[in-house]
Short mmCIF file of C-alpha atoms and ligand atoms in Angstrom, two decimals:
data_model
loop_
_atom_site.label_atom_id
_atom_site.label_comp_id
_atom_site.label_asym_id
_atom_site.label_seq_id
_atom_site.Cartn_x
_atom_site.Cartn_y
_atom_site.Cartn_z
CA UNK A 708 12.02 300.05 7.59
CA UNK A 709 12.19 302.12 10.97
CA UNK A 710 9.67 302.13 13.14
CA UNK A 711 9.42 305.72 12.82
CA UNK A 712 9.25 305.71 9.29
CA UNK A 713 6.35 303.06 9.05
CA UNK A 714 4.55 305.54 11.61
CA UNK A 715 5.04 308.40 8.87
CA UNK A 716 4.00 306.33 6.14
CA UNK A 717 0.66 305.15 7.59
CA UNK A 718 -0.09 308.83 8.66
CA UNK A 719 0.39 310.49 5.12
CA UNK A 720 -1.85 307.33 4.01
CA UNK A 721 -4.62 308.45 6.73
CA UNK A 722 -4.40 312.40 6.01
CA UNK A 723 -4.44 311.14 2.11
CA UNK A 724 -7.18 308.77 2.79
CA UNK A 725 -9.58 311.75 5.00
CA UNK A 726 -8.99 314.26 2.19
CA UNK A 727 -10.31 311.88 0.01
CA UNK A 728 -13.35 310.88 2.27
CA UNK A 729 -14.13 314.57 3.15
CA UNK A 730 -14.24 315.69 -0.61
CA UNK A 731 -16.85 312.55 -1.55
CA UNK A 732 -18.91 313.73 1.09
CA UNK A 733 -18.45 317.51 0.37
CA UNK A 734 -19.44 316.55 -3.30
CA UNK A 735 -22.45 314.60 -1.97
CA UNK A 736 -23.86 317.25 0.60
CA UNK A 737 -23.48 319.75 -2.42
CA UNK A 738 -26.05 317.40 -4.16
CA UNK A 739 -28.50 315.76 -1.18
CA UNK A 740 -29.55 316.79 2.25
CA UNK A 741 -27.60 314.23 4.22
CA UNK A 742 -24.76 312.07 3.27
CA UNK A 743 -24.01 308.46 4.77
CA UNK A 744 -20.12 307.17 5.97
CA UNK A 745 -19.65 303.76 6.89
CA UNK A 746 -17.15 303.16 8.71
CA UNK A 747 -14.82 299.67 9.67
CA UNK A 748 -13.46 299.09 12.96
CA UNK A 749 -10.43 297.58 14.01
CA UNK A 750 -6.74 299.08 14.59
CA UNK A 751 -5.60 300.19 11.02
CA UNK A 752 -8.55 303.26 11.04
CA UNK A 753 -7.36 304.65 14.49
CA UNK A 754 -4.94 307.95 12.26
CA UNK A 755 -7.43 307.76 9.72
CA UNK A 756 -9.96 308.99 11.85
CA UNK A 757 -8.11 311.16 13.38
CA UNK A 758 -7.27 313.35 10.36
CA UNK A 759 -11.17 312.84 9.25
CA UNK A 760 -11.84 314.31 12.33
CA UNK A 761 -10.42 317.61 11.65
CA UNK A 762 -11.98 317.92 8.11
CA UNK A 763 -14.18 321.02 7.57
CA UNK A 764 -17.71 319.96 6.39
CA UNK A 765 -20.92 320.49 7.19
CA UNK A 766 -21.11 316.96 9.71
CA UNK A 767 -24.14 317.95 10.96
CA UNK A 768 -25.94 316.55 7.90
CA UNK A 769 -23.60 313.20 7.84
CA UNK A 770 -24.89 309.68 9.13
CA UNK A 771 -22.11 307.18 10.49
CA UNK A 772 -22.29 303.75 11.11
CA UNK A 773 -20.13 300.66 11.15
CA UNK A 774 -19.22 297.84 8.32
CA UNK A 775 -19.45 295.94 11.14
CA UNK A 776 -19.68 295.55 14.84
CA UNK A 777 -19.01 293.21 17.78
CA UNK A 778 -21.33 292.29 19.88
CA UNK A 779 -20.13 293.93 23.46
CA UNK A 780 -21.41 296.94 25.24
CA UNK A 781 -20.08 300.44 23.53
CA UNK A 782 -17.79 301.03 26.42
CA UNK A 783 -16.33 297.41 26.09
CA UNK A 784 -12.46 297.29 24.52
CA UNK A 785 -13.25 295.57 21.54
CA UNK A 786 -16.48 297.94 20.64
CA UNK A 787 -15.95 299.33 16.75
CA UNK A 788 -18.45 302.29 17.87
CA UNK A 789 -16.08 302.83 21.35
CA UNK A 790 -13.57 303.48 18.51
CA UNK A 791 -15.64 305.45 16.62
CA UNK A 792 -16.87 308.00 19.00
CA UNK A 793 -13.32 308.26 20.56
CA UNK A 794 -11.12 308.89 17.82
CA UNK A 795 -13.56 310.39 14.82
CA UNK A 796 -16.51 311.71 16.75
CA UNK A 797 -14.67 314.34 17.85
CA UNK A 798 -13.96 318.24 16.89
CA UNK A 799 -16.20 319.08 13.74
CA UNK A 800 -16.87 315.80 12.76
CA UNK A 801 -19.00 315.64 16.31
CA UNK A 802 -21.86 317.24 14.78
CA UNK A 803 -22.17 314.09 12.65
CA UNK A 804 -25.11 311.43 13.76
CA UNK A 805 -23.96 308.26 14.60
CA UNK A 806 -25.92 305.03 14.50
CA UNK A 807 -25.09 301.78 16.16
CA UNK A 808 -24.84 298.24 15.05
CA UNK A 809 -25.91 296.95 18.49
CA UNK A 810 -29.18 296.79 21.02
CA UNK A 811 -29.38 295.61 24.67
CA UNK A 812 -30.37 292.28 23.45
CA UNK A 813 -28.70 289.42 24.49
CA UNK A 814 -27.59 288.13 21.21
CA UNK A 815 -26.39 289.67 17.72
CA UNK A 816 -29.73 286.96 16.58
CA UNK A 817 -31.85 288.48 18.95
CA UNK A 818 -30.99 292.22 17.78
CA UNK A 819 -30.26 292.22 14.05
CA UNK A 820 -33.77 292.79 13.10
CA UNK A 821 -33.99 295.98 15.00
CA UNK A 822 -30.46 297.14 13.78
CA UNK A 823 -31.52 296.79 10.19
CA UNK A 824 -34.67 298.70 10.43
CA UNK A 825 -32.52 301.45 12.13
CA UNK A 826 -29.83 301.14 9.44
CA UNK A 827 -32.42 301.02 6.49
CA UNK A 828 -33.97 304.09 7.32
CA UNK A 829 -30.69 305.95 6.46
CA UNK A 830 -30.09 307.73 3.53
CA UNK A 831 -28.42 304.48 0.84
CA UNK A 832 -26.50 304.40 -1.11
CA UNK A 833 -23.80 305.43 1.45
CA UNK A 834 -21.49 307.93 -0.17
CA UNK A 835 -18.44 306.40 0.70
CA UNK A 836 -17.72 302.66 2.78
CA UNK A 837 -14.03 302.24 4.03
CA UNK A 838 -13.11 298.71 4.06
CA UNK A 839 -10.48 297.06 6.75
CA UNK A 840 -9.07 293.72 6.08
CA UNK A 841 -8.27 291.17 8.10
CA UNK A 842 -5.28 288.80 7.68
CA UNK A 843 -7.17 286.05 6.90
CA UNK A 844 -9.06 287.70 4.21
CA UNK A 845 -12.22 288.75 5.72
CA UNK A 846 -13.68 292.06 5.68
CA UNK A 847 -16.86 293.57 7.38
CA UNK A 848 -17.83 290.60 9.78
CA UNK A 849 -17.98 288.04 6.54
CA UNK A 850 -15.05 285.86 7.72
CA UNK A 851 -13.34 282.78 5.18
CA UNK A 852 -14.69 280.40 8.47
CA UNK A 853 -17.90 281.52 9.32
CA UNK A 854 -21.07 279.29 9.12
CA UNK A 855 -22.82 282.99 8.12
CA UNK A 856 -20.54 283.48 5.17
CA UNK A 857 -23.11 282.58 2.25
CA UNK A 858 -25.73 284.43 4.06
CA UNK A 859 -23.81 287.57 4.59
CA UNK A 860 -22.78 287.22 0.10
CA UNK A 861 -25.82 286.65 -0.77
CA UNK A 862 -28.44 288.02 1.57
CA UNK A 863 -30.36 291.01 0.39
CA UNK A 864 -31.41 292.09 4.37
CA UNK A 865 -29.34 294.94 5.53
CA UNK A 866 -27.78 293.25 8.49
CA UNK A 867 -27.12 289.90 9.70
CA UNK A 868 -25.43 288.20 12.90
CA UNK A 869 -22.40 286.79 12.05
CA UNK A 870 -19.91 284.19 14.38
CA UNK A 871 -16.70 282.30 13.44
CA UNK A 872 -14.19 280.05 15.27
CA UNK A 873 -11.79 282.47 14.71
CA UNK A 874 -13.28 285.29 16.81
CA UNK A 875 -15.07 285.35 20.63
CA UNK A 876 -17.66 287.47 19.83
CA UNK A 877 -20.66 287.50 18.18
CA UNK A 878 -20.73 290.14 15.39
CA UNK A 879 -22.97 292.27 13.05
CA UNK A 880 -22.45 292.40 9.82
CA UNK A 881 -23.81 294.43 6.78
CA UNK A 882 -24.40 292.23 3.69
CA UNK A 883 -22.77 292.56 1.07
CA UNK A 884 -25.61 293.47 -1.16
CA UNK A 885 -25.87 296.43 1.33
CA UNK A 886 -21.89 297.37 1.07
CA UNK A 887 -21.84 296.99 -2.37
CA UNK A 888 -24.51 300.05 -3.06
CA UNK A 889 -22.16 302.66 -2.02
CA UNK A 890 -21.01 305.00 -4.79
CA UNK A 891 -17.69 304.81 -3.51
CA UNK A 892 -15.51 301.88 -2.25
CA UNK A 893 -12.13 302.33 -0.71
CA UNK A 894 -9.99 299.84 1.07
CA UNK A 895 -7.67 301.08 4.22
CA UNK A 896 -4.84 298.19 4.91
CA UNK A 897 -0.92 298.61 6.30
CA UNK A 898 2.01 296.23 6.36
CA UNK A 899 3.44 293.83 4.11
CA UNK A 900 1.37 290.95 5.42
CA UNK A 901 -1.83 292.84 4.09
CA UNK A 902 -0.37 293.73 0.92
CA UNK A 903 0.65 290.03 0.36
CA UNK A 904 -3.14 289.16 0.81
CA UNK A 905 -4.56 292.01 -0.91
CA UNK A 906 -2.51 290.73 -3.79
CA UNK A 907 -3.60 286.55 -3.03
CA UNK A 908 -7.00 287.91 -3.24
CA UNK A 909 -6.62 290.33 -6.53
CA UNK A 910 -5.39 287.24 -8.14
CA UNK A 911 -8.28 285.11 -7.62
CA UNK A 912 -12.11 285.00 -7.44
CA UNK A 913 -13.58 282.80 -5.03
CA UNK A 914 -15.38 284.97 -2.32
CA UNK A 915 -15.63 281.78 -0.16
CA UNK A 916 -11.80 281.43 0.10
CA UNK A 917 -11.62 285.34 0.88
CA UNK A 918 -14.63 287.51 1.38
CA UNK A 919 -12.59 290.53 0.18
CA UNK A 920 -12.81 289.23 -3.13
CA UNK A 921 -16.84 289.75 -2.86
CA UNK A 922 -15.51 293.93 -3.31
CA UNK A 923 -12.87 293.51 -5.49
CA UNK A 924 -14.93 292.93 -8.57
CA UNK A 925 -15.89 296.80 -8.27
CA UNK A 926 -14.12 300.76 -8.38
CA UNK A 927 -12.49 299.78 -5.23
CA UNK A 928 -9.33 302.58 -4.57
CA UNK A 929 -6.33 300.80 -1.86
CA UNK A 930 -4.91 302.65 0.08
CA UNK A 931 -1.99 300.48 1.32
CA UNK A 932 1.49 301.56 3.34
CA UNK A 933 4.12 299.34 4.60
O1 LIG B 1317 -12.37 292.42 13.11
C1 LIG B 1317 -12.18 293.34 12.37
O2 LIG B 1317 -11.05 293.33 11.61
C2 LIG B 1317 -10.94 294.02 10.37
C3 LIG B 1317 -9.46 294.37 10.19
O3 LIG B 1317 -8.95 294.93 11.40
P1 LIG B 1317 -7.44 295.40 11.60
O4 LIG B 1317 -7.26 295.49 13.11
O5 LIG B 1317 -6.55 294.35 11.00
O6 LIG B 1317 -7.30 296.72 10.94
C4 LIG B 1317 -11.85 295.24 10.32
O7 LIG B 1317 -11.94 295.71 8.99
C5 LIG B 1317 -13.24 294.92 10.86
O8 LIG B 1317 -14.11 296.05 10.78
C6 LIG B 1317 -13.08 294.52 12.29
O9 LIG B 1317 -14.32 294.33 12.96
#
């Protein structure tokens, strides 16, 4: 496939995927005084929030935060809520209230219990959660690797700190108890590498192999382009 084409593809998946996400949370505010979006990080989101952006609904009465978040200032590179306030925070969907996955402590240890009192207090169960993937099967921060991994499946605190040898950074992570609540449940992956693991992990059930299986079990709707 061309270049070009791919590029097409994985925009009509993001407008496809933001009409979707704007009408749960029109539904929702029609319903309940605020609504609650969370949010993954990484590269596949960057068109998807883009063409969320643009959506017109009331975001002054939505609450954004992250599936997950690394632990780095939020005007470092790698920071999911740099991403966030650059490429969805913007136009209408400005008015919506964001809230962070990280403090000024030193450590994602020394800062989760703070982070889950502030994510607590939000109004659960989120409407919607948008799910990333990672190659490797992980999704959130709850990575195949990580010496967190049982904690993060089985916990039910909102938050927990989360490392693996596969990543530099320290990380946040909601539990999956947490993720799990929301009445909806979509996952956002490109390329033929995801859609080979997406398809690994459909046909199997041990979360500790691939923690994307720990969300498969539910209404979960893919949105997948090559
Ligand atoms: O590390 C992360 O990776 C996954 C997938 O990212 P992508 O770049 O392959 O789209 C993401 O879902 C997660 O939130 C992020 O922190």
């Amino acid at each position: 496939m061309k270049t070009t084409d791919m590029q097409d593809e994985r925009s009509r998946l993001a407008q496809a995927l933001a009409e979707a996400v704007a009408e749960a949370l029109r539904e929702d505010l029609a319903q309940q005084s605020r609504a609650l979006l969370v949010v993954s990080g990484g590269s596949t989101p960057v068109p998807f929030f883009a063409a969320l952006a643009s959506r017109e609904l009331d975001w002054s009465r939505v609450d954004v935060t992250l599936a997950d978040e690394r632990w780095v200032a939020p005007d470092h590179q790698d920071s999911n809520e740099r991403l966030v306030r650059e490429n969805l925070l913007v136009g209408p969907a400005a008015a919506a209230r964001f809230h962070a996955l990280t403090t000024t402590a030193d450590s994602p240890e020394a800062g989760v219990a703070d982070i889950s009192e502030r994510i607590a207090a939000l109004s659960w169960p989120a409407s919607v959660v948008i799910f990333g993937m990672g190659g490797d099967g992980h999704t959130a921060s709850l990575f195949p690797d990580s010496p967190q991994l049982e904690e993060g499946l089985t916990t039910e605190a909102v938050a927990l700190a989360a490392h693996s040898p596969s990543v530099s950074q320290g990380r946040i992570s909601l539990s999956r108890h947490r993720l799990i609540q929301a009445r909806r449940h979509f996952l956002h992956i490109a390329g033929d590498d995801k859609r080979a693991m997406f398809a690994r992990a459909f046909g199997g059930d041990d979360a500790r192999e691939l923690p994307i299986r720990a969300f498969l079990g539910e209404a979960i709707a893919l949105y997948w382009a090559p």
